[in-house]
PDB file of C-alpha atoms and ligand atoms in Angstrom:
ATOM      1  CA  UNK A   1     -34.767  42.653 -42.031  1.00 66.00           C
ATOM      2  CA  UNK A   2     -32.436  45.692 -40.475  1.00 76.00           C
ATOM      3  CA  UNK A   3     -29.305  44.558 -38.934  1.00 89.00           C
ATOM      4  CA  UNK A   4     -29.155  43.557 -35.364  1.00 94.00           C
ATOM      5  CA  UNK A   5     -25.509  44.473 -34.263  1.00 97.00           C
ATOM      6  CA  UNK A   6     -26.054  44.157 -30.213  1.00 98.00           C
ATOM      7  CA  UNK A   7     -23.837  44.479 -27.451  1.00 98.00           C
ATOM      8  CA  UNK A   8     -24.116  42.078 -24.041  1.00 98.00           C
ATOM      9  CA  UNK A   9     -23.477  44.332 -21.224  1.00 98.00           C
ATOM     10  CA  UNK A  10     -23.389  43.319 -17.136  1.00 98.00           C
ATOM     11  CA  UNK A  11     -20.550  42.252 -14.342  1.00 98.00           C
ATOM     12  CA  UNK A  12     -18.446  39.125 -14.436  1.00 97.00           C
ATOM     13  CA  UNK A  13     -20.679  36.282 -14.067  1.00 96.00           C
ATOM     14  CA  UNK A  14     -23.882  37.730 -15.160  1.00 97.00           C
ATOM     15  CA  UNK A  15     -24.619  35.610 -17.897  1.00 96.00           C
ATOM     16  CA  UNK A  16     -23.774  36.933 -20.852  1.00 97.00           C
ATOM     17  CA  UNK A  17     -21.673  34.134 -21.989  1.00 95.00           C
ATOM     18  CA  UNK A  18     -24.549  31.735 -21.350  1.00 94.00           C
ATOM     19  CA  UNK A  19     -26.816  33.564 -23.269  1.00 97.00           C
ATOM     20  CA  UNK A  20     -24.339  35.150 -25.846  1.00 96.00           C
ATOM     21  CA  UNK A  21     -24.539  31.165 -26.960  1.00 93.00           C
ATOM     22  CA  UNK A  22     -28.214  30.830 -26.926  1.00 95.00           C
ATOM     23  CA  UNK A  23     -28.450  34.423 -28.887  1.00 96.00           C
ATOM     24  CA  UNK A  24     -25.809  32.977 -31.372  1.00 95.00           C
ATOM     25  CA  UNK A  25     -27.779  30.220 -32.168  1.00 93.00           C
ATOM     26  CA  UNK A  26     -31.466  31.673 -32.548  1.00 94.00           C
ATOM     27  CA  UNK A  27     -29.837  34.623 -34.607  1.00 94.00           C
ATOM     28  CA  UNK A  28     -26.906  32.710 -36.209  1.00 94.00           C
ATOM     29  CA  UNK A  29     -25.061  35.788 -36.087  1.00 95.00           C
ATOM     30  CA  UNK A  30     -21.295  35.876 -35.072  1.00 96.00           C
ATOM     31  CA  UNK A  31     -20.975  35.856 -31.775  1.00 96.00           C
ATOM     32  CA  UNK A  32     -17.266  37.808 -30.149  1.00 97.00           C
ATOM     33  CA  UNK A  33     -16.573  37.408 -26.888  1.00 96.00           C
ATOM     34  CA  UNK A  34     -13.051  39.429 -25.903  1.00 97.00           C
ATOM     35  CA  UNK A  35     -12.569  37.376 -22.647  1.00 95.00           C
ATOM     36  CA  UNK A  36     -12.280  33.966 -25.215  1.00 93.00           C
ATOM     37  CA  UNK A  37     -10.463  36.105 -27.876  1.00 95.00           C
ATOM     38  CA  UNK A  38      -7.927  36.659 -25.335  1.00 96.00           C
ATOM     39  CA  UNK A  39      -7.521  33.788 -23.504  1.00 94.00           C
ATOM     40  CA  UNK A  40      -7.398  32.213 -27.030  1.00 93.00           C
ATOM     41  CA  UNK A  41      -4.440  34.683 -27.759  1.00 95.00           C
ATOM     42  CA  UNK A  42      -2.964  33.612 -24.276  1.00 94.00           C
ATOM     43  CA  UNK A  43      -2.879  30.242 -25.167  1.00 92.00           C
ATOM     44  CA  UNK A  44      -0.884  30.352 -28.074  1.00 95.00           C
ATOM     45  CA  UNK A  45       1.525  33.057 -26.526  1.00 95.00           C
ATOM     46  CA  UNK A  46       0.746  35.551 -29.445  1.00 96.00           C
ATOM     47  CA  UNK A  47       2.021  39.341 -29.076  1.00 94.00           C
ATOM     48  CA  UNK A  48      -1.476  40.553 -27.800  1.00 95.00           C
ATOM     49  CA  UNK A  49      -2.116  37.027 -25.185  1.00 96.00           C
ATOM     50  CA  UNK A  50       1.390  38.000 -23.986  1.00 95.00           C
ATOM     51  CA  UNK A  51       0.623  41.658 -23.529  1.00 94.00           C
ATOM     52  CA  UNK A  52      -3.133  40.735 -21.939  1.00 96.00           C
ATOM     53  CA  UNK A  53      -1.707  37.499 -19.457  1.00 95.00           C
ATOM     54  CA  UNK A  54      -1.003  39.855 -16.683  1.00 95.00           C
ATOM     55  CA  UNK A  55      -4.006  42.032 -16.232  1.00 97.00           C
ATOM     56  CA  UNK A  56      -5.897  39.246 -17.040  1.00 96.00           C
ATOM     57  CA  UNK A  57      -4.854  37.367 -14.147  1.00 94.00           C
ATOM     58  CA  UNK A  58      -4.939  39.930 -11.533  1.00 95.00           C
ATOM     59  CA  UNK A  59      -8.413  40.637 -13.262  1.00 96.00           C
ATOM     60  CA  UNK A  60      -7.613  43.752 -14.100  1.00 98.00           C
ATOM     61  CA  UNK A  61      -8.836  45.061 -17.714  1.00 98.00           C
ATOM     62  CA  UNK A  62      -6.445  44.882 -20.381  1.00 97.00           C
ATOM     63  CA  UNK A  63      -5.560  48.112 -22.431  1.00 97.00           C
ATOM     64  CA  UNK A  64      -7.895  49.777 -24.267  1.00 97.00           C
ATOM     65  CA  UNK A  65      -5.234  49.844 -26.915  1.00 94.00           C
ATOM     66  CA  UNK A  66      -4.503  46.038 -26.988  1.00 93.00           C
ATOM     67  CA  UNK A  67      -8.195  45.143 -27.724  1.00 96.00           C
ATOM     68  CA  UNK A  68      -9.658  47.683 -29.612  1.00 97.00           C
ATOM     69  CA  UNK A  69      -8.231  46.846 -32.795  1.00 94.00           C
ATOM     70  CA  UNK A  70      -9.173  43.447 -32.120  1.00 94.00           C
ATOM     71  CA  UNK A  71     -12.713  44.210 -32.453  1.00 96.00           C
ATOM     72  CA  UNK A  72     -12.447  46.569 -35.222  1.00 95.00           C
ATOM     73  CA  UNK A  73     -11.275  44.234 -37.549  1.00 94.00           C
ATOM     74  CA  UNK A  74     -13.560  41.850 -36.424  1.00 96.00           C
ATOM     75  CA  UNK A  75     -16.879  43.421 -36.961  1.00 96.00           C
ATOM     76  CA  UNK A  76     -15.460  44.757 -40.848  1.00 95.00           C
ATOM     77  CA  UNK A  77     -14.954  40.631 -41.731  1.00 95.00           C
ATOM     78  CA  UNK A  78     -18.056  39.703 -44.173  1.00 95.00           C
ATOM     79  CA  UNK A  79     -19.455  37.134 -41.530  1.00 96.00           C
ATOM     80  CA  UNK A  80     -20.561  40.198 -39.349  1.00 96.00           C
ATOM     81  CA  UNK A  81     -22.026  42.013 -42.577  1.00 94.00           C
ATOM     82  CA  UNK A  82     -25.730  41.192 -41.223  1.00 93.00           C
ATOM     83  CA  UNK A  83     -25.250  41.806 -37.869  1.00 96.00           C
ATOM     84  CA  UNK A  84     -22.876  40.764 -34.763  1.00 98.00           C
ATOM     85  CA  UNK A  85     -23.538  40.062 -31.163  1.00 98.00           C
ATOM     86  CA  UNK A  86     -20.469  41.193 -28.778  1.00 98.00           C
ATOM     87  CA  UNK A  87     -19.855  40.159 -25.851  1.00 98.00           C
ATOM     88  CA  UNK A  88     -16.958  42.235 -23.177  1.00 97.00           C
ATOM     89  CA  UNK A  89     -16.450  44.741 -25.258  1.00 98.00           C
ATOM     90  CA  UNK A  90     -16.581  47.790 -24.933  1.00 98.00           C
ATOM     91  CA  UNK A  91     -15.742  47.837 -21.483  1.00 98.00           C
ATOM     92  CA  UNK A  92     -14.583  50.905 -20.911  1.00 98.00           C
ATOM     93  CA  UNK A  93     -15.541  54.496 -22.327  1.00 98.00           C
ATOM     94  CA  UNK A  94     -12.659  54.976 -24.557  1.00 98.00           C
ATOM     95  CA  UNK A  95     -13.865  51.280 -26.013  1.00 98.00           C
ATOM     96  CA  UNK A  96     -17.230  52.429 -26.787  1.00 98.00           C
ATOM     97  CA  UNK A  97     -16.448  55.600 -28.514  1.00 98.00           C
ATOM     98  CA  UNK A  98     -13.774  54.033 -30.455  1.00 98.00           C
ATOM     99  CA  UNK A  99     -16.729  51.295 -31.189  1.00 98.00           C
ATOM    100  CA  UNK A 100     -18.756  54.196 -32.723  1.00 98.00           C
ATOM    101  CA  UNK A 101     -16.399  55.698 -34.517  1.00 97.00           C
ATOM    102  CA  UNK A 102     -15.612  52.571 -36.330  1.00 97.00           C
ATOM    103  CA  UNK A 103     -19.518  51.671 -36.727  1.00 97.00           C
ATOM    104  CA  UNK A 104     -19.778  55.518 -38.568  1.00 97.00           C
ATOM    105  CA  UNK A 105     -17.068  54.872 -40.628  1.00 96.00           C
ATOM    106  CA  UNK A 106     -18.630  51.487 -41.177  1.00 95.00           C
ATOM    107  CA  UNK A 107     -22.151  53.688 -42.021  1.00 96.00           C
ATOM    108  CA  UNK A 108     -23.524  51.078 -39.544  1.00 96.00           C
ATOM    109  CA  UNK A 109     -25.349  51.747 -35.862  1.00 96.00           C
ATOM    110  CA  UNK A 110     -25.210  49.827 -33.251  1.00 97.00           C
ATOM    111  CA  UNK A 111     -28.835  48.317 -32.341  1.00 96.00           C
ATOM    112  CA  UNK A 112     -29.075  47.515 -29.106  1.00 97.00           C
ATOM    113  CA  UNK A 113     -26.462  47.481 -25.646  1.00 98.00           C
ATOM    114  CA  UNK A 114     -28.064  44.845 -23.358  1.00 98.00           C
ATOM    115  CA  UNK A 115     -28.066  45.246 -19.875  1.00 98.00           C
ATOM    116  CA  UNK A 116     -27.381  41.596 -17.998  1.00 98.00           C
ATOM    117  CA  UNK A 117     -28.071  42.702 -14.440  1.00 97.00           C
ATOM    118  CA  UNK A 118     -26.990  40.675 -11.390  1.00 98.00           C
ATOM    119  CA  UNK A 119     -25.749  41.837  -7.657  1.00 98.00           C
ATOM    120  CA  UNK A 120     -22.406  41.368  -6.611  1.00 97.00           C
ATOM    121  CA  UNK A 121     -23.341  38.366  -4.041  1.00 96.00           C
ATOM    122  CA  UNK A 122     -25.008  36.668  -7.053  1.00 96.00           C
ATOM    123  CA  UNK A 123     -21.872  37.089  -9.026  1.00 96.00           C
ATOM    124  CA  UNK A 124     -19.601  35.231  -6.236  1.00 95.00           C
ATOM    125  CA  UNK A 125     -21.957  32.520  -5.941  1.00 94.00           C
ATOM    126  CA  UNK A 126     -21.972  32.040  -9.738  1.00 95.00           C
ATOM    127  CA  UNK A 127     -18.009  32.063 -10.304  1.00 96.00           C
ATOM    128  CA  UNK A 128     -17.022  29.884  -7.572  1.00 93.00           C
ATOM    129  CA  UNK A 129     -19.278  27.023  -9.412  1.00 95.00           C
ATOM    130  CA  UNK A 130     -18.391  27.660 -12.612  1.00 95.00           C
ATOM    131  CA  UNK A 131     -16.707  25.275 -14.542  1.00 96.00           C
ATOM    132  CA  UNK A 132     -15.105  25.821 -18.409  1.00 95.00           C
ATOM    133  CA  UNK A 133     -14.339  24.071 -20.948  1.00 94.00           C
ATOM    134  CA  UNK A 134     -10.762  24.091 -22.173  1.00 92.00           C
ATOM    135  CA  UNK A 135     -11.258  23.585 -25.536  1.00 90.00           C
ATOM    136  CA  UNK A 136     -14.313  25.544 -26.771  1.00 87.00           C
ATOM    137  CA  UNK A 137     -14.860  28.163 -23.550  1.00 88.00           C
ATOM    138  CA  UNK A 138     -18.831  26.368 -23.021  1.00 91.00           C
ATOM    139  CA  UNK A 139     -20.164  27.277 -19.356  1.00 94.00           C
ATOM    140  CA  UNK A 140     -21.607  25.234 -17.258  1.00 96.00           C
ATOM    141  CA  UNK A 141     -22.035  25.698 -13.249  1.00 95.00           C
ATOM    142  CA  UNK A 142     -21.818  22.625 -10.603  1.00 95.00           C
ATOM    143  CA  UNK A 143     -25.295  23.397  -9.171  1.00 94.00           C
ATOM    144  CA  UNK A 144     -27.547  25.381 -11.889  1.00 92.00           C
ATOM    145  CA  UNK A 145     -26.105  24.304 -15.100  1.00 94.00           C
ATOM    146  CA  UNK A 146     -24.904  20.991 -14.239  1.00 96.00           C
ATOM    147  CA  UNK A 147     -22.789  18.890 -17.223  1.00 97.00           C
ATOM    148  CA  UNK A 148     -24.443  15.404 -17.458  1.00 97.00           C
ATOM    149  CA  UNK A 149     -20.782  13.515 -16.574  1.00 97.00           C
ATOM    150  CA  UNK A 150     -18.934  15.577 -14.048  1.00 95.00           C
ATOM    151  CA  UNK A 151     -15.779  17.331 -15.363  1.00 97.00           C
ATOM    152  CA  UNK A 152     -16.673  16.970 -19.198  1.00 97.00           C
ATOM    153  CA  UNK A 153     -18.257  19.587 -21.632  1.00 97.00           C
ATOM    154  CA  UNK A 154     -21.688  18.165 -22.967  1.00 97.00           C
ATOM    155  CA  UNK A 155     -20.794  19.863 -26.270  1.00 95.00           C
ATOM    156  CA  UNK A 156     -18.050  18.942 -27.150  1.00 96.00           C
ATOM    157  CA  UNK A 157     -16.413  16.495 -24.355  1.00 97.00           C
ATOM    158  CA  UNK A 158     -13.898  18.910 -23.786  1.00 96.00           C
ATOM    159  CA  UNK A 159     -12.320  19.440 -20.333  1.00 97.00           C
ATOM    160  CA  UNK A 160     -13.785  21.455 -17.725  1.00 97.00           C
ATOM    161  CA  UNK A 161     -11.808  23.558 -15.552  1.00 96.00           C
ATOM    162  CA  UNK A 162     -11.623  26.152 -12.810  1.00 95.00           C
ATOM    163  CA  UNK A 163     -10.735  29.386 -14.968  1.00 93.00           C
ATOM    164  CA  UNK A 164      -7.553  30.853 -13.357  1.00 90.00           C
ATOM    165  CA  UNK A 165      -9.529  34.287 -12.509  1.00 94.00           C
ATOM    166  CA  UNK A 166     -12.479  32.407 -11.124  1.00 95.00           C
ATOM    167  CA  UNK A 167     -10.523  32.900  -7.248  1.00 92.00           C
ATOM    168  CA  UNK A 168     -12.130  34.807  -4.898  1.00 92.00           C
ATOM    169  CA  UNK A 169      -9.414  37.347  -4.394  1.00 92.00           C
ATOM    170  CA  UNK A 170      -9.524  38.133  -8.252  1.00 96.00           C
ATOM    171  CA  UNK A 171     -13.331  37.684  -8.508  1.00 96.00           C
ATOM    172  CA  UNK A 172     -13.890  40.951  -5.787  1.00 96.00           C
ATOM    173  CA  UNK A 173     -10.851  42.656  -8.257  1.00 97.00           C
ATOM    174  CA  UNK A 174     -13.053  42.112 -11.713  1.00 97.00           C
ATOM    175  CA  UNK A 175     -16.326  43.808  -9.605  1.00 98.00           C
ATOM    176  CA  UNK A 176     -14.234  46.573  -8.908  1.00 98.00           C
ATOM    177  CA  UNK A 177     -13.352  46.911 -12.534  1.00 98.00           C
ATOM    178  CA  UNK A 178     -16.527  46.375 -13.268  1.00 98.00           C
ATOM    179  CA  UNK A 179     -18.234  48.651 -10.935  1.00 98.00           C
ATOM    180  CA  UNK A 180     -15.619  51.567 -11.874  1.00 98.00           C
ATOM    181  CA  UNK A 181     -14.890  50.930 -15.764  1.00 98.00           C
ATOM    182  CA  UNK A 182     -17.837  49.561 -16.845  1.00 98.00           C
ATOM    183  CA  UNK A 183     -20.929  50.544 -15.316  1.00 98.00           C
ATOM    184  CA  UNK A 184     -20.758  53.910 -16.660  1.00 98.00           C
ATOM    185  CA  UNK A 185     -21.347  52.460 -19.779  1.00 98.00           C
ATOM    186  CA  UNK A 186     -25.036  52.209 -18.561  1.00 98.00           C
ATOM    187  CA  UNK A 187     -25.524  55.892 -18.779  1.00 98.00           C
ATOM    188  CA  UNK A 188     -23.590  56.064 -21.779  1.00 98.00           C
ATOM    189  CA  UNK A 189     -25.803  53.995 -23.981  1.00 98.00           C
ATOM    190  CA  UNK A 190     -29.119  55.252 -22.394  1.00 98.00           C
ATOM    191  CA  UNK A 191     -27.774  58.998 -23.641  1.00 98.00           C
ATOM    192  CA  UNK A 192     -28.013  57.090 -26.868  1.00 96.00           C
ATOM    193  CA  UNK A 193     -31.385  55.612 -25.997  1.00 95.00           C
ATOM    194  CA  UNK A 194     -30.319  51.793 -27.288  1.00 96.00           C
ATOM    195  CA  UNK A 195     -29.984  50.644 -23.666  1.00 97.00           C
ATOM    196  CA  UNK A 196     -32.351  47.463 -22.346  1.00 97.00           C
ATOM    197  CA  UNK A 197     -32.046  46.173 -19.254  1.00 98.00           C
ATOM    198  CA  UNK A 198     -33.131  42.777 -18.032  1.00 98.00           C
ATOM    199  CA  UNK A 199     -32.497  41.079 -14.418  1.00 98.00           C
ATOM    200  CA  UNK A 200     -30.169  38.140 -14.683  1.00 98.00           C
ATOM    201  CA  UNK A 201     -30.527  36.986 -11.387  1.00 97.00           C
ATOM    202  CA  UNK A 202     -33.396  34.719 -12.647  1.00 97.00           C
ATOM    203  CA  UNK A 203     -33.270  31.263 -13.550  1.00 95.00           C
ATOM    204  CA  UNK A 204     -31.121  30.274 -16.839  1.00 95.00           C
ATOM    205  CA  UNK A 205     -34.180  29.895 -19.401  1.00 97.00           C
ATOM    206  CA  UNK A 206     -36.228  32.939 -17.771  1.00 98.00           C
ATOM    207  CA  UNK A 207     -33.929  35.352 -18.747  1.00 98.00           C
ATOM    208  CA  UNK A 208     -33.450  33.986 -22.247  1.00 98.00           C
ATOM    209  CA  UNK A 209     -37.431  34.733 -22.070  1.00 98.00           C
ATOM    210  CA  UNK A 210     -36.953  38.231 -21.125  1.00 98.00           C
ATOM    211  CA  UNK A 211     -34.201  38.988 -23.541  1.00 98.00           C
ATOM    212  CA  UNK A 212     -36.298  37.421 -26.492  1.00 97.00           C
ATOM    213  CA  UNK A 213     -38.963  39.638 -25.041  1.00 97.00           C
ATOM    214  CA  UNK A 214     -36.649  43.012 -24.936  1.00 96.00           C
ATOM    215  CA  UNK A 215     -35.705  42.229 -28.830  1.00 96.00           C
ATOM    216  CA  UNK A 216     -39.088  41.793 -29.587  1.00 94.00           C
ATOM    217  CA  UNK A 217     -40.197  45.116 -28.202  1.00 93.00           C
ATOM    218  CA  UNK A 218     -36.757  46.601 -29.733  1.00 91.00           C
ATOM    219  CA  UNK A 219     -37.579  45.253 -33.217  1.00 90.00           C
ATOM    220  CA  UNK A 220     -41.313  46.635 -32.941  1.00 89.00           C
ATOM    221  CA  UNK A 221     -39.582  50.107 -32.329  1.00 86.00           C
ATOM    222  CA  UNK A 222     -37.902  49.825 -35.063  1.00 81.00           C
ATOM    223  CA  UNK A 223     -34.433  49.890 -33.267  1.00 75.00           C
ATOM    224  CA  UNK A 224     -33.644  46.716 -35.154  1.00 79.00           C
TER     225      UNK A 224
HETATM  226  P1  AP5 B 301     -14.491  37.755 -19.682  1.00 56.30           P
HETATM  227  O1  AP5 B 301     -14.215  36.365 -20.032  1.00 56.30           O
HETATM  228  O2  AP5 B 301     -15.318  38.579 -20.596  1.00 56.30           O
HETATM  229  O3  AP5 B 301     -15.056  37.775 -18.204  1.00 56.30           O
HETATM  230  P2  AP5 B 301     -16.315  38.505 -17.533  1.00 56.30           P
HETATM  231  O4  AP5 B 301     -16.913  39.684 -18.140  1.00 56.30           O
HETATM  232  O5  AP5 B 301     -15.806  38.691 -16.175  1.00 56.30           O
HETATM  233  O6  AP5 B 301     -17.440  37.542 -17.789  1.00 56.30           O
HETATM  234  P3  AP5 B 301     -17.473  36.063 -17.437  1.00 56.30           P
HETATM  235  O7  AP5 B 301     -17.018  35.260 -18.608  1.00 56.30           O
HETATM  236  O8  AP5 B 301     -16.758  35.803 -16.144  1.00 56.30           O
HETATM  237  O9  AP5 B 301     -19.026  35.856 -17.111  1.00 56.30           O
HETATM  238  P4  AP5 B 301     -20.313  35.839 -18.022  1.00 56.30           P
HETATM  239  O10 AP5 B 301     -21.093  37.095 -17.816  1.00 56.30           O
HETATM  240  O11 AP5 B 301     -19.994  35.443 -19.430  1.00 56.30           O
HETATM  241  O12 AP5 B 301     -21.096  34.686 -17.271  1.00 56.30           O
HETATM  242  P5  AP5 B 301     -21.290  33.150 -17.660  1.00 56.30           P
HETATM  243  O13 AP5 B 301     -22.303  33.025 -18.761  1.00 56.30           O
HETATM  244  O14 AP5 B 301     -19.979  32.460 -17.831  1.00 56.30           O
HETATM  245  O15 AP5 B 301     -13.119  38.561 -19.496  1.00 56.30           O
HETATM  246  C1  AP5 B 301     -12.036  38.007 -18.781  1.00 56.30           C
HETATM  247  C2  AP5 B 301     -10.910  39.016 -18.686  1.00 56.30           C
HETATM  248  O16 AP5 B 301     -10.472  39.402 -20.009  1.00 56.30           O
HETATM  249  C3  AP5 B 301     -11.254  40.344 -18.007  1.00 56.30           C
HETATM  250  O17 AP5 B 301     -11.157  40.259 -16.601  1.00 56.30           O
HETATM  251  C4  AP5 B 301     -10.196  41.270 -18.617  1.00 56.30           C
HETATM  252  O18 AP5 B 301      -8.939  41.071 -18.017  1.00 56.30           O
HETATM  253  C5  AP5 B 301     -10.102  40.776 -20.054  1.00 56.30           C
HETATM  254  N1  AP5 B 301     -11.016  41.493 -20.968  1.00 56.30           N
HETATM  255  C6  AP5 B 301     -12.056  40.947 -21.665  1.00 56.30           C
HETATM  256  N2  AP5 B 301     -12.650  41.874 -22.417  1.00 56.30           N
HETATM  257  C7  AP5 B 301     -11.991  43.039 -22.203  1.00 56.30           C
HETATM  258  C8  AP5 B 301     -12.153  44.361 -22.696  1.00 56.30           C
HETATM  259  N3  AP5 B 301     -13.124  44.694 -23.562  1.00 56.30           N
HETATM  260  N4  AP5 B 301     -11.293  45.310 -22.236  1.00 56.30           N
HETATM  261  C9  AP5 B 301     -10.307  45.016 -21.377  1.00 56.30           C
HETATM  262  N5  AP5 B 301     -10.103  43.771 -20.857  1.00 56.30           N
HETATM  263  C10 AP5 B 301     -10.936  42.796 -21.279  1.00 56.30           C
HETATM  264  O19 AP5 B 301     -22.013  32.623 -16.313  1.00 56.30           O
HETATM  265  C11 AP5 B 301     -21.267  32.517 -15.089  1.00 56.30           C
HETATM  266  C12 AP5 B 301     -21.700  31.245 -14.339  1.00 56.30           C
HETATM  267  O20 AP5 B 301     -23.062  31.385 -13.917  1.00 56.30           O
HETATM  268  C13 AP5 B 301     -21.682  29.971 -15.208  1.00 56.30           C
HETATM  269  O21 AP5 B 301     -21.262  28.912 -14.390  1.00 56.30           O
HETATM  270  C14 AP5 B 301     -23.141  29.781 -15.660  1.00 56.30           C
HETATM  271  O22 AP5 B 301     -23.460  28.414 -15.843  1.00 56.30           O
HETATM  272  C15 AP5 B 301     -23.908  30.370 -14.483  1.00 56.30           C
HETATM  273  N6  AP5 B 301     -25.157  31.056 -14.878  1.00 56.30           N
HETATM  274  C16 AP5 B 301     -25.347  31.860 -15.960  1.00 56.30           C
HETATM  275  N7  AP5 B 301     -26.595  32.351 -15.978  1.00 56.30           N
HETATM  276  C17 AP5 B 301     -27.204  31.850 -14.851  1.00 56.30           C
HETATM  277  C18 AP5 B 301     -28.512  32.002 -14.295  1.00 56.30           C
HETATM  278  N8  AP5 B 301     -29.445  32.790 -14.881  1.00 56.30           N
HETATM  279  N9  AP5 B 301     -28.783  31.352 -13.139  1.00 56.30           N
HETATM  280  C19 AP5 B 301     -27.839  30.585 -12.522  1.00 56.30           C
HETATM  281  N10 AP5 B 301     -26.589  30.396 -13.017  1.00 56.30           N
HETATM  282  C20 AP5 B 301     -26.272  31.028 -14.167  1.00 56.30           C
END
């Protein structure tokens, strides 16, 4: 079966964490997600968490330079050999060009960009219920994704917390980002005709439907 090397596109809070997990398990393909990357490198104070800290918590992107690499090396390791599912990256034009010039080199092609759509009162609702866990990043939200014991990650008993850029003040930032940065992404990867779209402002388990349905038709295509 042809690679699937697929990109999770939408705003903050759309979903593609949830689902990035779901698609990591059905596909048991790598799964990279720059925001944990980076809060990862945050926590242990490396060179890039200390460079990212302070866009991160004004959400503000981080440099195109400081990540790109990241993900470069990433997708070359031999886990991602069949196939990779990203998740925040690219994020910004310069991100995905330096994404295909690395997948060329690579003599790979990207498969599929997914769009995760959701409107911007959606999003507010979503991150001011969200909960984290510390340890392993799982989501969970207080009213549509509830943990079964308040405060504690069903996988993995871990912590949950309010993530630092969860505020309101820096959740209206990250749509800005998001609606300046990032959205023209959307054109971008229809030019290059791998775009699908489906609308994340449905329940949790119907838009894993419609995704498994968009991969489906994708696959049938031949794009996978
Ligand atoms: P990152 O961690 O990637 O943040 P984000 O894109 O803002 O995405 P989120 O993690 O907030 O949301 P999500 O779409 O994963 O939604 P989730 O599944 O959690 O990045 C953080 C920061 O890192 C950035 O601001 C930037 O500074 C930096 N960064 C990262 N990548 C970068 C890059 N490439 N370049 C530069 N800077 C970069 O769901 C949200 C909530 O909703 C949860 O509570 C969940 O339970 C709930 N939920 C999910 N789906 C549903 C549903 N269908 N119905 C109801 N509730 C739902």
């Amino acid at each position: 079966m042809p690679e699937l090397n697929l990109i999770l596109l939408g705003p903050p809070g759309s979903g593609k964490g949830t689902q990035g997990e779901r698609l990591q398990d059905e596909h048991r393909l790598p799964y990279y997600a720059t925001g944990d990357i980076l809060r990862a490198a945050v926590k242990d104070q490396s060179e890039i968490g200390r460079k990212a800290q302070e866009y991160m918590d004004r959400g503000d992107l981080v440099p195109d330079d400081v990540i790109i690499g990241v993900i470069c090396e990433r997708i070359q390791d031999e886990e991602a050999s069949d196939g990779f599912i990203l998740d925040g990256f690219p994020r910004t034009v310069p991100q995905a060009e330096a994404l295909d010039s690395e997948m060329e080199r690579l003599g790979r092609t990207l498969s599929v960009a997914l769009l995760i759509d959701v409107p911007d009162d959606e999003v507010v609702r979503r991150l001011g219920g969200r909960r984290t866990c510390v340890e392993q990043g799982h989501v969970f939200h207080v009213e549509f994704d509830p943990p079964a014991e308040e405060g504690v990650c069903d996988v993995c008993g871990g912590e949950l917390i309010v993530r630092e850029d969860d505020r309101d003040d820096v959740i209206r930032n990250r749509l800005e980002q998001y609606h300046e940065k990032t959205e023209p992404l959307v054109v971008y990867y229809e030019g290059k005709g791998i775009l699908r779209k489906v609308d994340g402002a449905r329940g949790l388990d119907e838009v894993a439907e419609e995704i498994r349905g968009e991969l489906a038709i994708a696959r049938a295509e031949g794009e996978v």
